Amino acid sequence: MQTELSRHLGIEHAVFGFTPFPAVAAAITRAGGLGVLGAVRYTDPDALRRDLDWMQEHTGGKPYGLDVVMPARKVEGVSEADVEAMIPAGHRHFVRETLARHGVPELAAGDRSGWRITGWMEEVARAQLDAAFDYPVALLANALGPPPADVVTRAHAHGAVVAALAGSARHAARHAAAGIDIVVAQGYEAGGHTGEIATMVLTPEVVRAVDPLPVLAAGGIGNGEQIAAGLALGAQGVWLGSLWLTTDEAELHSPALTAKLLAAGSGDTVRSRALTGKPARQLRTAWTDAWDDPAGPGALPMPLQGLLVAEALSRIQRYEVEPLLGTPVGQIVGRMETRRSVRAVFDELTAGFERAVDRIDRIAGRA
Amino acid sequence: MQTELSRHLGIEHAVFGFTPFPAVAAAITRAGGLGVLGAVRYTDPDALRRDLDWMQEHTGGKPYGLDVVMPARKVEGVSEADVEAMIPAGHRHFVRETLARHGVPELAAGDRSGWRITGWMEEVARAQLDAAFDYPVALLANALGPPPADVVTRAHAHGAVVAALAGSARHAARHAAAGIDIVVAQGYEAGGHTGEIATMVLTPEVVRAVDPLPVLAAGGIGNGEQIAAGLALGAQGVWLGSLWLTTDEAELHSPALTAKLLAAGSGDTVRSRALTGKPARQLRTAWTDAWDDPAGPGALPMPLQGLLVAEALSRIQRYEVEPLLGTPVGQIVGRMETRRSVRAVFDELTAGFERAVDRIDRIAGRA
């Protein structure tokens, strides 16, 4: 599965795998794709360095990428405490009440960890980048549009290509104008932040909007047939995130969450503002229901919502409080049915792609 | 573009085109696809006979289909007047007020026409079928799930295959158990009634759920690349509805509506209950905004909403009141940019399909 882009990057298959877990990212790269490590949870740059050291040792010189979360617009002189002060008391009360209703225990001292608002703030992202540029990162992706101009320049000087996610052709064209190299067209059915245009419609629109830049199709892609579909739509590769969550290498540290993912159907996700304040697709849970309930206070805008719920999410995850337990994931969760190795998943992707091409060739009268 | 299903039906390309306009349906059939005429607006069976006579004369013996709207569950002894009586006065007031705010004139005497609730009621659908079975209809589709068992039996005796739309794998399996022959998997991005699962995810789920029945991919398909994608996902054909609305042969009788369709982007549709009471994708207008506004009364359930708004929609259409003027249409409306003949559209579909197969073959290293 070779495109101009995959050849440029020196990978065997035009499959880009996004994951927060180094072991998954490395396994994707080893299997012939390009593993992209999500950096948002690394509030400590030294922790990121340790994991990138590990990635170096386990990718055998093959290329991998890093995904940061960096807003293009900078907010000067605003501390986490300033942002904390903007959160209404009623919303804090709603969090306490919702957790209490489900009997969620307090965290033990020293047990605070996991997702923090700080990962969304530019100074943290810049510290992550300072660490990352000590490694041969081949691709730098930004989940919130194009990174600032100086970061693009620095990535290019480093020999890395820069990718940015877009949920509309208009956003994609803006990213292209900011000098990035690859647009990830993230469809409605994708896990995480996503717009309302489905992959089937979005991909060719973005391809046309940013031509000749390469586009990766993201959203709704979890098997080889879907990869063939994404490439038929004009993408130069596919970007998969959800599919790896139930692999053997994924360090979810929650048997209950893994079980929920394996049991969920394609209709069991919701596009909700509960997590960050912007619409993000995730498992539908009692938690998302509470925030999406018109009778409740509703989610705050980004970044307030993320800050408001960070500790609550840590508590829910730490104690695996089943009704509230969720994660960003796309509609393909319906086809995640068994735990398997990244290698097994990847081999099935490539085999399924070949079968889909056989089928299309027969339909076109070429086989 | 040949599949087992297209060969069975004796059509050149596995492209099924749904349309309310006989001239469009006939042109699709003549171009080598299968034109499917929507019957919902024919409250008079003789009008349907006249148009089917015309179809016979203009399809040169090639196969065509008919789409009826028939609920599988029968409501005995309920008249249109009974249903009228269930509509709250506040909702009628809201309709009057919304029309008045936009200065929509009353209809002249004898000007009442267009979409009526009656098209949704079983006795009307049965009268349509009595007419249809006097013609060599090759495919009978039902937009509200499987038709009643006796209709399926009658269609089969007539030599017609029966298709039913489904927005989830669960619904599709239920349709298959009812003895139908083809499932149309209607994705989130489609125009008209649609669920929340996008075509990219829905198509392979439905293919697996109803195997070995053939599946048509619907939603988000408006060019040859999207056809290739739908077929890569395991469909035996594609079902296109929106794309024909701006063809030369479409009798929209509204230059303002045609202009709105040509100008709209993929983000200018909304999945709203404003039209029928069930979520249906359509152009977003001041009318859908009014019904979707949390401060308003909200849409009534089907069939009440359709009955409530029927005359209002006729008035809006008759006087082309631009801000309120809409139609069911899918997200591909963003790519409907010029008026062209059905033949030109169809030829571009098949050429685009061949280009997409060329591309996929190159990526797979087969060309």
Tab-separated table of C-alpha atoms in Angstrom, chain A residues 1-3 188-189 196-201 204-205 208 219-221 223 225-226 228-236 265-267 269 331-332 334-335 337 353-364 366, chain B residues 1-3 188-189 196-201 204-205 208 219-221 223 225-226 228-236 265-267 269 331-332 334-335 337 353-364 366:
chain	number	residue	atom	x	y	z
A	1	MET	CA	0.000	0.000	0.000
A	2	GLN	CA	2.232	2.724	-1.395
A	3	THR	CA	1.516	6.353	-2.175
A	188	TYR	CA	-17.751	13.044	11.862
A	189	GLU	CA	-17.475	9.329	12.714
A	196	GLU	CA	-20.203	17.229	11.357
A	197	ILE	CA	-19.034	16.278	7.850
A	198	ALA	CA	-18.643	12.516	7.380
A	199	THR	CA	-15.396	11.029	6.021
A	200	MET	CA	-17.061	9.984	2.736
A	201	VAL	CA	-17.859	13.627	1.965
A	204	PRO	CA	-12.574	14.473	-1.385
A	205	GLU	CA	-13.517	18.027	-0.348
A	208	ARG	CA	-9.600	19.351	-3.603
A	219	GLY	CA	-12.703	8.626	10.885
A	220	GLY	CA	-14.556	5.369	10.326
A	221	ILE	CA	-11.444	3.461	9.298
A	223	ASN	CA	-10.499	-2.478	8.523
A	225	GLU	CA	-12.028	-2.340	3.198
A	226	GLN	CA	-12.331	1.036	4.900
A	228	ALA	CA	-9.406	1.023	0.408
A	229	ALA	CA	-12.422	3.331	0.604
A	230	GLY	CA	-10.379	6.157	2.142
A	231	LEU	CA	-7.723	5.825	-0.567
A	232	ALA	CA	-10.385	5.647	-3.301
A	233	LEU	CA	-11.596	9.029	-2.017
A	234	GLY	CA	-8.251	10.547	-2.963
A	235	ALA	CA	-6.346	10.301	0.327
A	236	GLN	CA	-2.627	9.466	0.236
A	265	GLY	CA	-21.680	-1.120	19.133
A	266	SER	CA	-21.239	1.595	16.527
A	267	GLY	CA	-24.230	3.406	18.016
A	269	THR	CA	-20.610	6.700	20.928
A	331	GLN	CA	-17.897	4.681	15.514
A	332	ILE	CA	-15.656	1.779	14.467
A	334	GLY	CA	-18.552	-1.582	16.990
A	335	ARG	CA	-16.017	-3.762	15.191
A	337	GLU	CA	-14.365	-7.369	19.303
A	353	PHE	CA	-7.088	-3.971	1.763
A	354	GLU	CA	-5.882	-6.519	-0.790
A	355	ARG	CA	-9.262	-8.299	-0.702
A	356	ALA	CA	-11.063	-4.993	-1.246
A	357	VAL	CA	-8.836	-4.210	-4.242
A	358	ASP	CA	-9.524	-7.693	-5.671
A	359	ARG	CA	-13.232	-6.982	-5.307
A	360	ILE	CA	-13.094	-3.531	-6.899
A	361	ASP	CA	-11.014	-4.888	-9.767
A	362	ARG	CA	-13.636	-7.584	-10.402
A	363	ILE	CA	-16.443	-5.004	-10.323
A	364	ALA	CA	-14.499	-2.827	-12.765
A	366	ARG	CA	-10.192	-5.833	-14.535
B	1	MET	CA	-19.380	-1.406	-13.017
B	2	GLN	CA	-20.856	-4.880	-12.620
B	3	THR	CA	-21.806	-6.818	-9.503
B	188	TYR	CA	-25.711	9.707	8.516
B	189	GLU	CA	-24.552	11.973	5.678
B	196	GLU	CA	-26.275	8.563	13.234
B	197	ILE	CA	-23.896	5.949	11.807
B	198	ALA	CA	-21.839	7.245	8.875
B	199	THR	CA	-21.728	5.349	5.569
B	200	MET	CA	-18.059	4.386	6.069
B	201	VAL	CA	-18.976	2.468	9.232
B	204	PRO	CA	-19.630	-3.017	6.180
B	205	GLU	CA	-21.721	-3.530	9.333
B	208	ARG	CA	-22.010	-8.487	7.582
B	219	GLY	CA	-25.229	8.599	1.857
B	220	GLY	CA	-22.271	10.725	0.874
B	221	ILE	CA	-22.092	9.341	-2.654
B	223	ASN	CA	-18.984	11.189	-7.498
B	225	GLU	CA	-14.542	8.138	-6.205
B	226	GLN	CA	-17.320	7.864	-3.639
B	228	ALA	CA	-15.572	3.186	-5.620
B	229	ALA	CA	-15.406	3.736	-1.858
B	230	GLY	CA	-18.936	2.402	-1.332
B	231	LEU	CA	-18.167	-0.697	-3.387
B	232	ALA	CA	-14.831	-1.200	-1.567
B	233	LEU	CA	-16.867	-1.315	1.647
B	234	GLY	CA	-18.636	-4.445	0.380
B	235	ALA	CA	-21.747	-2.957	-1.216
B	236	GLN	CA	-23.087	-4.494	-4.433
B	265	GLY	CA	-21.681	23.771	1.113
B	266	SER	CA	-21.444	20.363	2.778
B	267	GLY	CA	-21.948	22.073	6.143
B	269	THR	CA	-27.475	20.689	5.844
B	331	GLN	CA	-23.936	16.442	2.624
B	332	ILE	CA	-22.820	15.970	-0.996
B	334	GLY	CA	-21.458	20.864	-1.371
B	335	ARG	CA	-20.329	19.380	-4.672
B	337	GLU	CA	-22.187	23.198	-8.473
B	353	PHE	CA	-15.098	5.404	-10.818
B	354	GLU	CA	-12.582	4.219	-13.416
B	355	ARG	CA	-10.085	6.888	-12.287
B	356	ALA	CA	-10.511	5.793	-8.664
B	357	VAL	CA	-9.884	2.155	-9.603
B	358	ASP	CA	-6.765	3.204	-11.537
B	359	ARG	CA	-5.567	5.009	-8.420
B	360	ILE	CA	-6.278	2.122	-6.048
B	361	ASP	CA	-4.560	-0.305	-8.425
B	362	ARG	CA	-1.450	1.905	-8.476
B	363	ILE	CA	-1.449	2.135	-4.660
B	364	ALA	CA	-1.797	-1.652	-4.429
B	366	ARG	CA	-1.101	-3.632	-9.570
